[in-house]
Amino acid sequence: MIMQPSVPIVMTLAGSDPTGGAGIQADIESILSMGGHAAPVITAVTVQDTRDVVALAPMDGELIIQQARTVLEDMPVAALKVGLLGSMEAVEALHALLNDYPELPLVLDPVLAAGGGAALADEEMVDGILQLLVPRTTVLTPNTLEARALARGSDTLDACAMALLDQGAEYVFITGTHERTSEVHNTLYGNHRRLEVFPVPRLEGEFHGSGCTLSAAIAALLAQGTAVPVAVHEAVSYTWHSLQAGRRLGMGQKLPNRLFWARDEADEDDTDDGPHEPH
């Protein structure tokens, strides 16, 4: 009899970011921070800095499947997180893989463009994500730009969410950092309705890897059996604090400090009015 590990295992399929701000590197830190163990599968290698993506080299689809299957046959993975895929071949490879593991919850962060604006998915890939992956998704985490791109023709964000739910996603969580609002409104949808809004104070500056941080944290909590609304609430709090503690380590966007919780208690600032940190 195989003993179940005491730490939940989350497989993340995403691109590698040499800045350490986003992608696989961000996922590993987030999953670790939420009490999980990350099993990283590289889908693409990027050339980027803290300003934008310069080049993208997608992995061969068969190599993606081999990476994932080898681990899935060895370790009791409890949840999947998907980020940058990089090619239609990768979308199709992931679809084939998901068909063999229908019981695993999936958090899909539909990375369509870099923070600096570089396109990371063409129209064929957008259609492929919508048709092949969204119907298999437990929690879809688009920002407002990605939601509008995936739900073309929808005139409001609520309509975008309804369209994506109709496409088969169990939950849709639209993040509002790209909107021009004084407060960031993040909205969870499910059961064909708006379920809850998670507002957080808007922080100054731009951040590299916030979407990866959020979606990986949600996946790590789902791997522990946490209900989706609770997982979203805790992941939003964790992400906000990671951004609040973010640092400008390059010449572009700030990088989240996903290990903010490891700092000395004497350095903690108890005066912020942001959301409470997850326990």
XYZ file of C-alpha atoms in Angstrom:
279
model
C 0.000 0.000 0.000
C 1.363 3.396 -1.035
C 1.282 5.973 1.736
C -0.118 9.359 0.797
C 2.368 12.200 1.346
C 1.628 14.696 4.093
C 2.251 17.559 1.670
C -0.171 18.080 -1.257
C 1.502 17.871 -4.665
C 0.585 20.389 -7.371
C 1.738 19.927 -10.940
C 2.293 23.229 -12.708
C 2.633 23.341 -16.488
C 4.027 26.716 -17.494
C 6.882 28.600 -19.115
C 10.241 29.327 -17.569
C 10.966 32.982 -16.709
C 14.668 33.857 -16.229
C 13.779 36.896 -14.099
C 12.167 34.650 -11.490
C 9.155 36.946 -11.445
C 6.558 34.891 -13.282
C 5.988 31.483 -14.848
C 7.258 28.256 -13.318
C 9.475 30.139 -10.890
C 6.510 32.091 -9.509
C 4.379 28.953 -9.313
C 6.960 27.058 -7.262
C 7.200 29.861 -4.698
C 3.419 30.253 -4.444
C 2.739 26.543 -4.080
C 5.454 26.279 -1.431
C 4.045 29.270 0.431
C 0.572 27.736 0.549
C 1.873 24.488 2.005
C 2.240 22.415 -1.152
C 4.977 20.729 -3.165
C 5.422 21.869 -6.775
C 5.997 19.406 -9.608
C 7.034 21.739 -12.476
C 6.570 20.826 -16.142
C 8.165 23.264 -18.597
C 5.964 24.161 -21.577
C 8.173 26.892 -23.045
C 11.441 28.721 -22.462
C 11.200 32.494 -22.560
C 13.776 35.210 -23.078
C 12.539 38.157 -21.046
C 13.407 40.831 -18.550
C 11.234 42.750 -16.106
C 9.924 44.890 -18.962
C 8.746 42.430 -21.631
C 9.211 39.080 -23.377
C 11.890 39.179 -26.084
C 11.618 35.626 -27.435
C 9.669 32.423 -26.828
C 10.733 28.830 -27.569
C 7.841 26.368 -27.098
C 8.566 22.831 -25.955
C 7.712 19.916 -28.207
C 4.240 18.659 -27.354
C 5.404 15.088 -26.856
C 8.100 16.255 -24.450
C 5.480 18.122 -22.417
C 3.394 14.954 -22.161
C 6.428 12.847 -21.236
C 7.428 15.266 -18.476
C 3.935 15.217 -17.016
C 3.144 11.516 -17.380
C 6.419 10.422 -15.803
C 5.595 12.378 -12.656
C 1.875 11.574 -12.640
C 2.669 7.852 -12.721
C 5.101 8.240 -9.817
C 3.604 10.830 -7.463
C 0.030 11.357 -6.179
C -0.561 14.759 -7.770
C -3.617 16.410 -6.189
C -4.178 19.402 -8.516
C -2.993 20.907 -11.787
C -2.129 24.517 -12.582
C -1.626 25.651 -16.184
C -0.071 28.918 -17.304
C 1.794 29.876 -20.474
C 1.556 27.166 -23.127
C 3.312 28.857 -26.025
C 1.942 26.868 -28.976
C -1.149 25.152 -30.329
C 0.796 21.891 -30.113
C 1.105 22.419 -26.369
C -2.638 23.116 -26.075
C -3.411 19.850 -27.877
C -0.860 17.934 -25.786
C -2.406 19.222 -22.576
C -5.891 18.332 -23.800
C -4.771 14.746 -24.405
C -3.207 14.603 -20.949
C -6.286 15.995 -19.200
C -8.479 13.337 -20.782
C -6.534 10.705 -18.835
C -6.791 12.530 -15.480
C -10.352 13.878 -15.339
C -10.505 13.673 -11.553
C -7.782 16.277 -10.945
C -8.913 19.855 -10.293
C -7.439 22.273 -12.832
C -6.671 25.963 -12.373
C -6.121 27.579 -15.772
C -4.422 30.963 -16.041
C -4.904 31.813 -19.748
C -1.652 33.695 -20.404
C -2.250 35.446 -23.732
C 0.203 38.353 -23.489
C 3.202 39.442 -21.441
C 2.913 42.255 -18.933
C 4.851 44.460 -21.335
C 2.389 43.761 -24.127
C 4.121 41.087 -26.215
C 1.608 38.607 -27.655
C 2.087 35.053 -26.349
C -0.871 33.416 -28.098
C -2.329 33.737 -31.604
C -5.985 33.402 -32.587
C -5.654 29.652 -33.177
C -4.327 29.196 -29.650
C -7.071 31.355 -28.144
C -9.679 29.205 -29.904
C -7.859 26.051 -28.822
C -7.793 27.117 -25.167
C -11.483 27.977 -25.361
C -12.556 24.762 -27.066
C -10.162 22.190 -25.581
C -9.133 23.410 -22.128
C -11.840 25.656 -20.690
C -14.434 22.820 -20.615
C -12.053 20.848 -18.382
C -11.264 23.756 -16.037
C -12.220 23.949 -12.386
C -11.178 27.592 -11.898
C -10.384 29.872 -14.850
C -8.419 32.979 -13.782
C -8.318 35.533 -16.614
C -7.617 39.193 -16.112
C -10.134 41.520 -17.730
C -8.168 41.721 -20.990
C -7.961 37.933 -21.250
C -11.642 37.526 -20.375
C -12.625 39.838 -23.224
C -10.280 38.035 -25.637
C -11.691 34.625 -24.740
C -15.330 35.732 -24.759
C -15.344 37.793 -27.928
C -18.591 39.646 -28.520
C -19.526 39.923 -24.850
C -20.287 43.532 -23.950
C -19.630 43.378 -20.195
C -17.311 41.460 -17.885
C -20.340 39.727 -16.376
C -21.296 38.596 -19.879
C -17.728 37.399 -20.486
C -17.904 35.286 -17.357
C -21.284 33.814 -18.306
C -19.956 32.897 -21.736
C -16.940 31.145 -20.214
C -19.158 29.286 -17.751
C -21.333 28.242 -20.670
C -18.172 26.981 -22.360
C -17.711 24.532 -19.500
C -15.571 26.181 -16.819
C -16.845 25.345 -13.338
C -15.755 28.708 -11.900
C -14.466 31.886 -13.519
C -12.447 34.338 -11.440
C -11.820 37.621 -13.278
C -9.113 39.842 -11.801
C -9.442 43.592 -12.112
C -5.913 44.973 -11.974
C -6.099 46.265 -15.578
C -9.220 48.342 -14.970
C -9.039 52.031 -14.077
C -10.621 51.813 -10.658
C -9.416 53.175 -7.332
C -9.891 49.745 -5.799
C -9.164 46.418 -7.532
C -12.331 44.376 -7.891
C -11.801 40.634 -8.391
C -14.989 38.727 -9.130
C -15.828 35.036 -8.760
C -18.541 33.493 -10.921
C -20.093 30.049 -10.789
C -23.461 28.294 -11.129
C -24.320 30.796 -13.881
C -24.166 33.798 -11.611
C -21.844 36.247 -9.895
C -20.917 34.700 -6.566
C -18.686 37.195 -4.790
C -16.498 40.252 -5.298
C -13.104 40.333 -3.582
C -11.972 43.984 -3.406
C -8.400 44.890 -2.462
C -6.611 48.256 -2.229
C -4.843 49.198 -5.464
C -1.063 49.281 -5.067
C 1.188 51.744 -6.854
C 3.227 50.566 -9.828
C 3.035 47.518 -12.069
C 3.910 43.968 -11.120
C 5.389 41.036 -13.010
C 3.845 37.659 -12.182
C 0.760 38.561 -10.167
C -1.516 36.277 -12.203
C 0.845 33.325 -11.828
C 1.045 33.934 -8.087
C -2.720 33.962 -7.697
C -3.550 30.932 -9.842
C -0.796 28.766 -8.346
C -1.943 29.661 -4.831
C -5.520 28.680 -5.686
C -4.293 25.344 -7.089
C -2.262 24.623 -3.951
C -5.310 25.244 -1.771
C -7.571 23.088 -3.950
C -4.975 20.308 -3.608
C -5.617 20.454 0.143
C -9.362 20.044 -0.341
C -10.233 23.699 0.250
C -13.552 24.824 -1.233
C -13.178 27.109 -4.250
C -14.590 30.326 -2.692
C -12.365 29.913 0.372
C -9.337 29.073 -1.787
C -9.928 32.182 -3.900
C -10.272 34.381 -0.808
C -7.033 33.091 0.734
C -5.149 33.262 -2.582
C -6.229 36.882 -3.147
C -4.978 37.824 0.315
C -1.670 36.013 -0.217
C -1.167 37.602 -3.640
C -1.960 41.112 -2.384
C 0.597 40.798 0.404
C 3.158 39.417 -2.060
C 2.655 42.474 -4.249
C 2.671 44.865 -1.304
C 6.085 43.461 -0.359
C 7.228 43.522 -3.997
C 10.601 44.889 -5.047
C 11.980 46.543 -8.170
C 14.940 44.297 -8.921
C 15.295 45.282 -12.570
C 14.509 48.274 -14.762
C 10.873 47.372 -15.381
C 7.995 46.029 -13.320
C 8.253 45.150 -9.657
C 8.557 41.474 -8.736
C 6.252 40.038 -6.053
C 7.915 38.926 -2.845
C 6.090 35.622 -2.473
C 8.170 34.698 0.575
C 7.108 37.814 2.510
C 5.828 35.547 5.266
C 9.388 34.370 6.034
C 10.636 37.792 7.138
C 11.488 38.555 10.763
C 8.503 39.464 12.891
C 10.309 42.648 13.885
C 10.197 43.747 10.245
C 6.477 43.151 9.819
C 4.284 46.173 9.232
C 1.084 45.763 11.187
C -0.309 49.107 10.057
C -1.431 48.229 6.522
C -5.152 48.176 5.848
C -5.039 45.430 3.255
C -6.744 42.045 3.478
C -5.723 39.658 6.220
C -3.017 37.147 5.385
C -4.112 33.520 4.975
C -3.458 31.133 7.844
